[in-house]
Amino acid sequence: MFAFTVTTETDSTFTVHEATPITSTEALEFNAKISPDGAMVAFLRIAETGEGNRALWVKDIATDEEQLIVDGNVLEFDWSTEADALAFTIFSNKSEQIQTVNLNTLNIYNSIACFVNEKRISSMHWGRDNNIYTLTKENGLVSLMAINLNSGKKSKIKDFDETFVPYEINFHKVQNKLALAGFDQDGVSKIFSLSLSSDVEALSEIIALNKNRYFLAWHPNGEAMVISDGRLLSKVWMDGSSSRINYDSYDFVQHPQFTPSGDQILFSLAKIDTDIEQMSLTSNDQVTKLVNSNTVDREPSLSPDKSKLAFISQRKGFPQVYVLDLNTQEIQLVYENKERLLGVSRPVWNASNNRLGFSNYDFPIIISAENDKYSVKQLTAPHGVLVDFYPNNEKVLTLARKSNQLSTIDLATEKTLNQRTLNASNAIVDADGQVCFVQANKLQCFQNDTEFEVLDLQGHVLSWVKIGTELLFTLQADEGNSLVVVDLKSKSIKTEYGIPGFVTKVTAIKDGKIIYESQNKQKDIVLLKS
């Protein structure tokens, strides 16, 4: 994901003179965090071979010596204030559990606390009071949580409403304060600070940015921070001023942070090439590329008449929506994304093949087609991600990621006609206007606002999409991956196919071929020196 920050002037207080790779192996190395003393960097590594587990490693910056700390599927981690231990989380017993590891003995202390009902949604930070700080979401409500590593007690510091919903935090270990990045009610990213040394839970606004999401980290002096929108780096001061850092990249810049000296910036650099391919259901050897721009081409969506394929491409350095005519092979840009925002969701077609719907972050966008000419309309309010059209009328279904609110929106008036909380990542509308979703590997639907199960899927649901009058489920089971085709009217299985293990998201079937995404990733850790 690429975009531009709101700043234009180059930062004169941090001028990059050298970019040095800290890691450069064939494995995926990411989420790097510098130790408080600046001597070591901890990071996650996914081996080129194996099951894709995120192992936790530590590297001595001066000697280049590496040490495997946790050989498991680590989700998140942070350093202790003394740099002699790491707190980390893993998924076990149907919950995310917090553990610690002593770096001198490598002894692991298990199950200090766990997230059961609430879900962790941000990075976590180990405070000087031996508390872990993170953001959690439960029943659509986002909270700032403290978890004590001695007692395992969880305490809510602050709940947030729709006026400001944070998505990321960063902790200054010396000054005992947090920076919080989040969206306001208009969908604009803002950064606030919060002192943990005071009993007053008041947020202090630092800067209003744009509608992109941001990574952020404090400068050691606590008077500034580094932020990234995924491509460019900027420095922000507490008075709200900001300026660009002279490092440009067409790759994804993740988790930037200052070293303790303040004259270097460490971050993870992700290089991703995603293509859209098709493969015969009867022969794994018959693979062809439908879309290949040597960058990210993703989220293909086949029209109900199977004549066109809409998809998102970042060939210009930021996400745009294109339509491929499968008969002529002509590709047409239908959504330019002039603001260069990063949050473009998967496009979906209406039943008549003449409309596309998606959102840029929570702002729904409707693309209307007439005689191969496309017009764009963006709704004025952040209703959520547009996930489907209702049949034969001017209504759409949206799902707000911030609040888990599933809403029916009238396109003519933008009024909300119906709203309910849904703890699922996607939903669709069937031919009768009934809303269906997947939860715990079961297809469920609403009938008179009551949830009921309609189909138990035998296997773990990796992905699922609606194409015309069918639902396509990509399932993972012990015997391998499979594609299950479900009739949307009867909610019954029509057919099932075995598919290769590398195919984790089938997005369409056309002429006996599946359409899916293939991906090549490189992730390394880079150090910028001023």
Coordinates of C-alpha atoms in Angstrom, one line a residue:
M1 CA 0.0 0.0 0.0
F2 CA 1.4 3.3 -1.1
A3 CA 0.4 7.0 -0.7
F4 CA 1.7 10.4 0.1
T5 CA 1.7 12.1 3.4
V6 CA 0.2 15.5 4.0
T7 CA 3.7 17.2 4.3
T8 CA 5.8 18.5 1.4
E9 CA 8.8 20.3 2.9
T10 CA 11.9 18.1 3.6
D11 CA 12.9 17.8 7.3
S12 CA 16.2 19.6 7.9
T13 CA 16.6 18.0 11.3
F14 CA 16.9 14.5 10.0
T15 CA 18.6 14.2 6.6
V16 CA 19.2 10.6 5.4
H17 CA 22.8 10.0 4.3
E18 CA 22.8 6.2 4.3
A19 CA 20.4 3.3 4.2
T20 CA 21.8 0.1 5.6
P21 CA 20.0 -3.3 5.6
I22 CA 19.9 -5.0 9.0
T23 CA 18.5 -8.2 7.5
S24 CA 18.5 -9.3 3.8
T25 CA 17.7 -13.0 3.7
E26 CA 15.2 -14.9 1.6
A27 CA 13.0 -15.2 4.7
L28 CA 10.4 -12.6 5.5
E29 CA 11.7 -10.3 8.3
F30 CA 9.5 -7.6 9.7
N31 CA 8.0 -5.8 12.8
A32 CA 11.5 -4.8 14.0
K33 CA 11.8 -3.2 17.4
I34 CA 15.0 -1.6 18.7
S35 CA 15.9 -2.4 22.3
P36 CA 15.8 0.5 24.8
D37 CA 19.6 0.6 25.1
G38 CA 20.0 0.6 21.2
A39 CA 22.2 -2.5 21.2
M40 CA 19.8 -5.1 19.7
V41 CA 16.9 -5.4 17.4
A42 CA 14.1 -7.9 17.9
F43 CA 12.0 -9.0 14.9
L44 CA 9.7 -11.6 13.5
R45 CA 10.9 -14.0 10.8
I46 CA 9.0 -16.4 8.6
A47 CA 11.2 -19.0 7.1
E48 CA 11.2 -19.6 3.3
T49 CA 10.3 -23.3 4.1
G50 CA 8.0 -24.5 6.8
E51 CA 4.5 -23.8 8.1
G52 CA 4.8 -20.0 8.0
N53 CA 5.2 -19.5 11.7
R54 CA 6.4 -16.1 12.9
A55 CA 9.5 -16.9 15.0
L56 CA 10.9 -14.2 17.3
W57 CA 14.6 -13.4 16.8
V58 CA 17.1 -11.0 18.3
K59 CA 20.1 -9.5 16.5
D60 CA 23.1 -7.8 18.0
I61 CA 23.6 -4.7 15.8
A62 CA 27.3 -4.3 16.5
T63 CA 28.3 -8.0 15.9
D64 CA 25.5 -9.1 13.5
E65 CA 25.0 -12.2 15.7
E66 CA 21.4 -13.5 15.7
Q67 CA 19.6 -15.7 18.2
L68 CA 16.3 -17.5 18.0
I69 CA 14.2 -16.6 21.0
V70 CA 10.8 -18.1 20.4
D71 CA 10.3 -20.8 17.8
G72 CA 6.5 -20.5 17.6
N73 CA 3.8 -18.4 15.9
V74 CA 4.4 -15.0 17.7
L75 CA 1.8 -12.4 16.9
E76 CA 3.1 -9.3 18.7
F77 CA 5.9 -8.4 21.1
D78 CA 7.9 -5.6 22.9
W79 CA 11.0 -5.0 25.0
S80 CA 11.2 -4.6 28.7
T81 CA 12.6 -1.3 30.0
E82 CA 15.9 -3.0 31.0
A83 CA 16.2 -4.8 27.6
D84 CA 16.6 -8.1 29.4
A85 CA 13.3 -9.6 28.5
L86 CA 10.6 -9.7 25.8
A87 CA 6.8 -9.9 26.2
F88 CA 5.0 -11.6 23.4
T89 CA 1.7 -13.1 22.4
I90 CA 0.8 -16.4 20.7
F91 CA -2.6 -17.9 19.8
S92 CA -3.4 -20.9 22.0
N93 CA -6.5 -22.6 23.4
K94 CA -8.7 -20.3 21.2
S95 CA -7.3 -17.1 22.7
E96 CA -4.3 -14.8 22.3
Q97 CA -2.1 -15.3 25.3
I98 CA 0.6 -13.0 26.7
Q99 CA 3.9 -14.6 27.7
T100 CA 7.4 -13.3 28.6
V101 CA 10.9 -14.7 27.9
N102 CA 14.1 -13.9 29.9
L103 CA 16.8 -13.2 27.4
N104 CA 19.6 -14.3 29.7
T105 CA 18.1 -17.8 30.5
L106 CA 15.5 -18.1 27.6
N107 CA 13.0 -19.2 30.2
I108 CA 9.4 -18.6 29.1
Y109 CA 6.7 -17.7 31.5
N110 CA 3.4 -18.9 30.2
S111 CA -0.1 -17.5 30.2
I112 CA 0.3 -14.3 32.2
A113 CA -3.0 -13.1 30.7
C114 CA -5.1 -13.7 27.6
F115 CA -7.6 -12.0 25.4
V116 CA -10.8 -14.0 25.3
N117 CA -13.8 -11.8 24.7
E118 CA -11.9 -8.7 23.6
K119 CA -9.6 -8.7 20.6
R120 CA -6.2 -6.9 20.5
I121 CA -6.2 -4.5 17.5
S122 CA -2.9 -2.6 17.9
S123 CA 0.8 -3.1 18.8
M124 CA 1.5 -3.6 22.5
H125 CA 4.0 -1.8 24.7
W126 CA 5.8 -2.8 27.9
G127 CA 5.7 0.1 30.4
R128 CA 8.0 0.9 33.2
D129 CA 5.2 0.0 35.7
N130 CA 5.3 -3.6 34.3
N131 CA 2.1 -3.0 32.5
I132 CA 1.4 -4.0 28.9
Y133 CA -0.5 -1.3 27.0
T134 CA -2.6 -2.1 23.9
L135 CA -5.9 -1.3 22.1
T136 CA -8.7 -3.9 22.2
K137 CA -12.1 -4.1 20.7
E138 CA -15.1 -5.8 22.2
N139 CA -18.7 -5.6 20.9
G140 CA -17.7 -2.8 18.6
L141 CA -16.2 -0.7 21.4
V142 CA -12.4 0.2 21.2
S143 CA -10.6 0.5 24.6
L144 CA -7.1 1.3 25.8
M145 CA -6.1 -1.6 28.0
A146 CA -3.4 -2.1 30.6
I147 CA -2.4 -5.7 31.5
N148 CA -0.2 -6.1 34.6
L149 CA 2.6 -8.7 34.0
N150 CA 2.9 -9.5 37.7
S151 CA -0.8 -10.2 38.5
G152 CA -2.3 -10.7 35.0
K153 CA -5.0 -8.2 35.9
K154 CA -6.5 -6.3 33.0
S155 CA -7.7 -2.8 33.4
K156 CA -9.5 -0.4 31.0
I157 CA -7.8 3.0 31.0
K158 CA -10.2 4.6 28.5
D159 CA -13.1 3.8 26.2
F160 CA -13.5 5.6 22.9
D161 CA -16.6 6.6 21.0
E162 CA -17.2 7.5 17.4
T163 CA -15.7 11.0 17.8
F164 CA -12.2 9.3 17.9
V165 CA -11.5 5.6 17.3
P166 CA -7.7 4.8 17.7
Y167 CA -6.1 2.1 15.6
E168 CA -2.5 2.3 16.8
I169 CA -0.5 3.5 19.8
N170 CA 3.2 4.1 20.7
F171 CA 4.6 4.3 24.2
H172 CA 7.4 6.6 25.5
K173 CA 9.0 4.5 28.2
V174 CA 10.9 7.4 29.9
Q175 CA 8.1 10.0 29.9
N176 CA 5.4 7.5 30.5
K177 CA 3.1 8.8 27.8
L178 CA 1.2 7.3 24.8
A179 CA 0.7 8.6 21.3
L180 CA -2.5 7.4 19.7
A181 CA -3.4 7.5 16.0
G182 CA -7.0 7.0 15.0
F183 CA -9.9 8.2 12.9
D184 CA -12.3 10.9 13.9
Q185 CA -16.0 10.9 13.0
D186 CA -15.2 12.3 9.6
G187 CA -12.7 9.5 8.8
V188 CA -9.6 11.8 9.2
S189 CA -6.5 10.4 10.9
K190 CA -5.5 12.3 14.0
I191 CA -2.7 11.9 16.5
F192 CA -3.3 12.5 20.2
S193 CA -1.0 12.2 23.3
L194 CA -2.0 10.8 26.7
S195 CA 0.0 11.1 29.9
L196 CA -0.1 8.0 32.0
S197 CA 1.4 9.8 35.0
S198 CA -1.8 11.8 35.5
D199 CA -5.1 10.7 36.8
V200 CA -6.8 12.9 34.2
E201 CA -7.6 10.8 31.1
A202 CA -7.6 13.8 28.8
L203 CA -6.3 13.4 25.2
S204 CA -4.2 16.3 23.8
E205 CA -4.5 16.6 20.0
I206 CA -1.1 16.9 18.2
I207 CA -2.0 16.9 14.5
A208 CA -4.8 16.2 12.0
L209 CA -3.5 14.4 8.9
N210 CA -5.7 12.9 6.1
K211 CA -7.8 9.8 5.6
N212 CA -4.9 7.4 5.5
R213 CA -3.8 5.1 8.3
Y214 CA -0.4 5.8 9.9
F215 CA 2.4 4.1 11.8
L216 CA 3.9 6.3 14.5
A217 CA 6.8 6.2 17.1
W218 CA 8.2 8.7 19.6
H219 CA 11.5 10.5 19.2
P220 CA 13.7 9.8 22.3
N221 CA 13.2 13.4 23.5
G222 CA 9.5 13.0 23.5
E223 CA 9.0 16.3 21.7
A224 CA 8.5 14.8 18.2
M225 CA 7.7 11.5 16.5
V226 CA 8.2 9.7 13.2
I227 CA 5.1 8.7 11.1
S228 CA 4.6 6.7 8.0
D229 CA 1.6 6.3 5.7
G230 CA 3.1 3.2 4.2
R231 CA 5.4 4.9 1.7
L232 CA 6.8 8.2 2.9
L233 CA 8.4 9.1 6.3
S234 CA 7.7 12.4 8.1
K235 CA 8.6 14.0 11.4
V236 CA 5.8 15.5 13.5
W237 CA 6.4 18.0 16.4
M238 CA 4.1 18.5 19.4
D239 CA 3.0 21.9 18.1
G240 CA 1.4 20.2 15.1
S241 CA 4.1 21.1 12.6
S242 CA 5.5 18.4 10.3
S243 CA 8.0 17.9 7.5
R244 CA 9.1 15.1 5.1
I245 CA 12.2 12.9 5.7
N246 CA 14.2 12.6 2.5
Y247 CA 13.6 8.9 1.9
D248 CA 11.2 7.9 -0.9
S249 CA 10.2 4.3 -1.6
Y250 CA 7.7 2.5 -3.8
D251 CA 7.8 -0.4 -1.3
F252 CA 5.8 -0.6 1.9
V253 CA 7.5 1.2 4.9
Q254 CA 6.2 -0.4 8.1
H255 CA 6.8 0.3 11.8
P256 CA 9.3 3.2 11.7
Q257 CA 11.0 4.1 14.9
F258 CA 14.0 6.2 16.1
T259 CA 17.0 4.6 17.7
P260 CA 17.7 5.8 21.3
S261 CA 20.3 8.2 19.9
G262 CA 17.6 9.9 17.8
D263 CA 19.8 10.1 14.7
Q264 CA 18.8 6.9 13.0
I265 CA 15.4 5.4 12.0
L266 CA 14.7 1.7 11.9
F267 CA 11.8 0.2 9.9
S268 CA 10.6 -2.8 8.0
L269 CA 10.5 -2.6 4.2
A270 CA 8.1 -4.9 2.4
K271 CA 8.3 -5.6 -1.4
I272 CA 5.2 -7.3 -2.6
D273 CA 4.2 -8.4 -6.2
T274 CA 0.7 -9.8 -6.4
D275 CA -0.7 -11.1 -9.7
I276 CA -4.2 -12.3 -10.7
E277 CA -4.0 -15.8 -12.2
Q278 CA -6.3 -18.4 -13.5
M279 CA -5.8 -22.2 -13.4
S280 CA -7.8 -25.1 -14.8
L281 CA -9.7 -27.1 -12.2
T282 CA -8.6 -30.3 -13.9
S283 CA -4.9 -29.5 -14.5
N284 CA -2.7 -27.7 -12.1
D285 CA -0.2 -27.1 -14.9
Q286 CA -2.5 -24.9 -16.9
V287 CA -1.8 -21.6 -15.2
T288 CA -2.0 -18.2 -16.9
K289 CA -1.7 -14.6 -15.7
L290 CA -4.8 -12.5 -16.2
V291 CA -3.2 -9.3 -14.7
N292 CA 0.5 -8.8 -14.1
S293 CA 1.9 -5.3 -13.7
N294 CA 5.0 -6.2 -11.6
T295 CA 3.3 -4.6 -8.6
V296 CA 0.2 -5.3 -6.5
D297 CA -2.9 -6.4 -8.5
R298 CA -5.4 -7.8 -6.1
E299 CA -9.0 -8.4 -5.1
P300 CA -10.4 -9.5 -8.5
S301 CA -14.2 -9.5 -8.7
L302 CA -16.0 -11.2 -11.6
S303 CA -19.2 -9.6 -12.9
P304 CA -22.3 -11.8 -12.6
D305 CA -22.4 -12.2 -16.4
K306 CA -18.7 -13.2 -16.3
S307 CA -17.7 -10.8 -19.0
K308 CA -15.6 -8.3 -16.8
L309 CA -13.2 -8.5 -14.0
A310 CA -12.8 -5.6 -11.6
F311 CA -9.6 -5.4 -9.5
I312 CA -7.4 -3.1 -7.5
S313 CA -4.0 -2.2 -8.8
Q314 CA -1.1 -0.2 -7.3
R315 CA 0.7 0.3 -10.6
K316 CA 0.7 4.0 -10.1
G317 CA 2.1 3.7 -6.5
F318 CA -1.3 3.8 -4.8
P319 CA -4.5 1.7 -5.1
Q320 CA -6.8 2.4 -8.0
V321 CA -9.7 0.3 -9.5
Y322 CA -9.6 -1.1 -13.0
V323 CA -11.9 -3.2 -15.1
L324 CA -10.6 -5.9 -17.4
D325 CA -12.9 -6.9 -20.4
L326 CA -12.4 -10.7 -20.6
N327 CA -13.4 -10.8 -24.2
T328 CA -11.2 -8.0 -25.6
Q329 CA -8.6 -8.0 -22.8
E330 CA -8.9 -4.2 -22.6
I331 CA -8.1 -2.8 -19.2
Q332 CA -9.9 0.5 -18.2
L333 CA -9.2 2.7 -15.2
V334 CA -12.6 3.4 -13.5
Y335 CA -11.5 4.9 -10.1
E336 CA -8.5 7.3 -10.2
N337 CA -8.2 7.8 -6.4
K338 CA -7.0 11.4 -6.7
E339 CA -6.4 11.7 -3.0
R340 CA -4.1 8.7 -3.1
L341 CA -5.7 7.1 0.0
L342 CA -4.8 3.6 0.9
G343 CA -8.0 2.1 2.1
V344 CA -9.6 0.8 -1.1
S345 CA -11.8 -2.3 -0.4
R346 CA -12.7 -5.1 -2.7
P347 CA -15.0 -4.0 -5.5
V348 CA -18.4 -5.8 -5.7
W349 CA -20.9 -5.9 -8.6
N350 CA -24.6 -5.4 -8.5
A351 CA -26.8 -8.1 -10.1
S352 CA -27.3 -6.0 -13.3
N353 CA -23.6 -5.8 -14.1
N354 CA -23.8 -2.0 -14.4
R355 CA -22.5 -0.9 -11.0
L356 CA -19.5 -1.4 -8.9
G357 CA -19.3 -0.7 -5.2
F358 CA -16.4 -0.4 -2.8
S359 CA -15.1 2.0 -0.1
N360 CA -12.0 4.0 0.4
Y361 CA -11.6 3.5 4.1
D362 CA -15.2 3.9 5.4
F363 CA -16.4 6.1 2.5
P364 CA -18.6 4.1 0.0
I365 CA -18.0 4.7 -3.7
I366 CA -20.4 3.8 -6.5
I367 CA -19.1 3.3 -10.1
S368 CA -21.9 3.4 -12.7
A369 CA -21.3 1.9 -16.2
E370 CA -23.1 2.9 -19.3
N371 CA -21.8 2.1 -22.8
D372 CA -18.3 1.3 -21.3
K373 CA -18.2 4.8 -19.7
Y374 CA -17.9 5.0 -16.0
S375 CA -19.0 7.7 -13.6
V376 CA -18.0 8.0 -9.9
K377 CA -20.1 9.0 -6.9
Q378 CA -18.6 9.0 -3.4
L379 CA -21.0 9.1 -0.4
T380 CA -20.4 12.0 1.9
A381 CA -20.3 10.2 5.2
P382 CA -18.1 7.3 6.5
H383 CA -20.8 4.6 6.5
G384 CA -18.3 1.7 6.4
V385 CA -17.0 -0.7 3.8
L386 CA -19.5 -1.4 1.1
V387 CA -19.8 -5.1 1.0
D388 CA -22.8 -5.7 -1.3
F389 CA -25.8 -4.3 -3.2
Y390 CA -29.4 -5.2 -2.4
P391 CA -31.2 -6.7 -5.3
N392 CA -33.4 -4.5 -7.5
N393 CA -33.3 -1.3 -5.4
E394 CA -31.1 1.6 -4.4
K395 CA -29.7 0.1 -1.2
V396 CA -26.3 -1.1 -0.2
L397 CA -24.9 -3.1 2.7
T398 CA -21.9 -1.6 4.6
L399 CA -19.8 -2.9 7.5
A400 CA -17.9 -0.3 9.6
R401 CA -14.5 -1.7 10.7
K402 CA -14.2 0.7 13.6
S403 CA -17.5 -0.2 15.3
N404 CA -18.5 -3.5 13.7
Q405 CA -21.8 -1.9 12.7
L406 CA -23.6 -3.6 9.7
S407 CA -25.8 -1.0 8.0
T408 CA -28.3 -0.7 5.2
I409 CA -27.8 2.6 3.4
D410 CA -30.2 4.2 1.0
L411 CA -28.1 5.5 -1.9
A412 CA -30.5 8.3 -2.9
T413 CA -30.7 9.9 0.6
E414 CA -27.7 8.3 2.4
K415 CA -30.0 7.5 5.3
T416 CA -29.3 4.5 7.4
L417 CA -32.3 2.2 7.2
N418 CA -31.2 -0.6 9.4
Q419 CA -28.2 -1.2 11.7
R420 CA -26.9 -4.0 13.8
T421 CA -23.6 -5.2 15.4
L422 CA -21.8 -8.0 13.5
N423 CA -18.7 -9.6 14.7
A424 CA -17.6 -10.9 11.3
S425 CA -15.3 -9.5 8.6
N426 CA -17.7 -9.7 5.7
A427 CA -21.4 -10.1 4.8
I428 CA -23.5 -10.4 1.6
V429 CA -27.1 -10.1 0.5
D430 CA -28.9 -13.0 -1.1
A431 CA -31.6 -12.7 -3.9
D432 CA -34.3 -12.3 -1.3
G433 CA -32.6 -9.4 0.5
Q434 CA -31.5 -11.6 3.4
V435 CA -28.1 -10.8 5.0
C436 CA -25.7 -13.7 5.4
F437 CA -22.2 -14.0 6.9
V438 CA -19.6 -16.5 8.1
Q439 CA -18.8 -17.1 11.7
A440 CA -16.9 -20.0 13.3
N441 CA -16.8 -21.7 9.8
K442 CA -20.6 -21.7 9.6
L443 CA -22.7 -19.8 7.1
Q444 CA -25.3 -17.9 9.0
C445 CA -28.1 -15.6 7.9
F446 CA -30.5 -13.0 9.5
Q447 CA -34.2 -13.6 9.4
N448 CA -36.3 -11.0 11.1
D449 CA -33.2 -9.8 12.9
T450 CA -32.6 -13.3 14.3
E451 CA -29.4 -15.2 13.4
F452 CA -29.7 -18.8 12.3
E453 CA -27.2 -21.3 10.9
V454 CA -27.8 -22.5 7.4
L455 CA -24.7 -24.4 6.5
D456 CA -21.8 -26.1 8.5
L457 CA -18.7 -26.0 6.4
Q458 CA -16.4 -28.9 6.9
G459 CA -13.0 -27.2 7.2
H460 CA -11.5 -23.9 8.1
V461 CA -12.8 -21.0 5.9
L462 CA -9.7 -19.2 4.4
S463 CA -11.9 -16.9 2.3
W464 CA -15.3 -16.6 0.7
V465 CA -16.9 -14.4 -2.0
K466 CA -20.2 -14.0 -3.7
I467 CA -20.3 -14.3 -7.5
G468 CA -23.7 -13.8 -9.0
T469 CA -26.0 -16.5 -7.5
E470 CA -23.2 -18.5 -5.9
L471 CA -20.9 -18.4 -2.9
L472 CA -17.3 -19.6 -3.3
F473 CA -15.6 -20.9 -0.2
T474 CA -11.9 -21.7 0.0
L475 CA -11.5 -24.2 2.8
Q476 CA -8.4 -25.6 4.5
A477 CA -8.5 -29.1 6.0
D478 CA -6.0 -31.8 7.0
E479 CA -6.3 -33.5 3.6
G480 CA -5.6 -30.2 1.7
N481 CA -7.4 -27.1 0.4
S482 CA -10.7 -27.3 -1.4
L483 CA -13.2 -25.1 -3.2
V484 CA -16.8 -25.4 -2.2
V485 CA -19.5 -23.9 -4.4
V486 CA -22.8 -23.1 -2.6
D487 CA -26.1 -22.1 -4.3
L488 CA -27.1 -18.8 -2.8
K489 CA -30.8 -19.5 -3.1
S490 CA -31.0 -22.9 -1.4
K491 CA -27.8 -22.4 0.7
S492 CA -26.8 -25.9 -0.3
I493 CA -23.5 -27.2 -1.6
K494 CA -23.5 -27.6 -5.4
T495 CA -20.0 -29.0 -5.9
E496 CA -16.6 -29.3 -4.4
Y497 CA -13.1 -29.3 -5.9
G498 CA -9.7 -30.1 -4.6
I499 CA -7.2 -27.2 -5.2
P500 CA -3.5 -26.7 -4.7
G501 CA -2.4 -25.7 -1.2
F502 CA -0.9 -22.4 -2.4
V503 CA -4.3 -21.2 -3.5
T504 CA -5.8 -19.7 -0.4
K505 CA -8.4 -17.3 -2.0
V506 CA -10.4 -18.4 -5.0
T507 CA -12.3 -15.3 -6.2
A508 CA -14.2 -16.7 -9.2
I509 CA -14.8 -19.7 -11.5
K510 CA -15.1 -19.1 -15.3
D511 CA -15.1 -21.7 -18.1
G512 CA -13.7 -24.5 -15.8
K513 CA -11.0 -22.3 -14.4
I514 CA -10.5 -20.7 -11.0
I515 CA -9.3 -17.1 -10.7
Y516 CA -7.1 -16.3 -7.7
E517 CA -4.2 -14.2 -6.4
S518 CA -0.6 -15.3 -6.4
Q519 CA 1.9 -13.4 -4.3
N520 CA 5.7 -12.9 -4.1
K521 CA 6.9 -11.2 -0.9
Q522 CA 10.2 -9.8 0.3
K523 CA 10.5 -8.2 3.7
D524 CA 13.7 -6.9 5.2
I525 CA 14.7 -4.5 8.0
V526 CA 16.5 -1.2 7.1
L527 CA 18.3 1.4 9.1
L528 CA 18.4 5.0 8.0
K529 CA 21.4 7.1 9.2
S530 CA 21.2 10.9 9.5

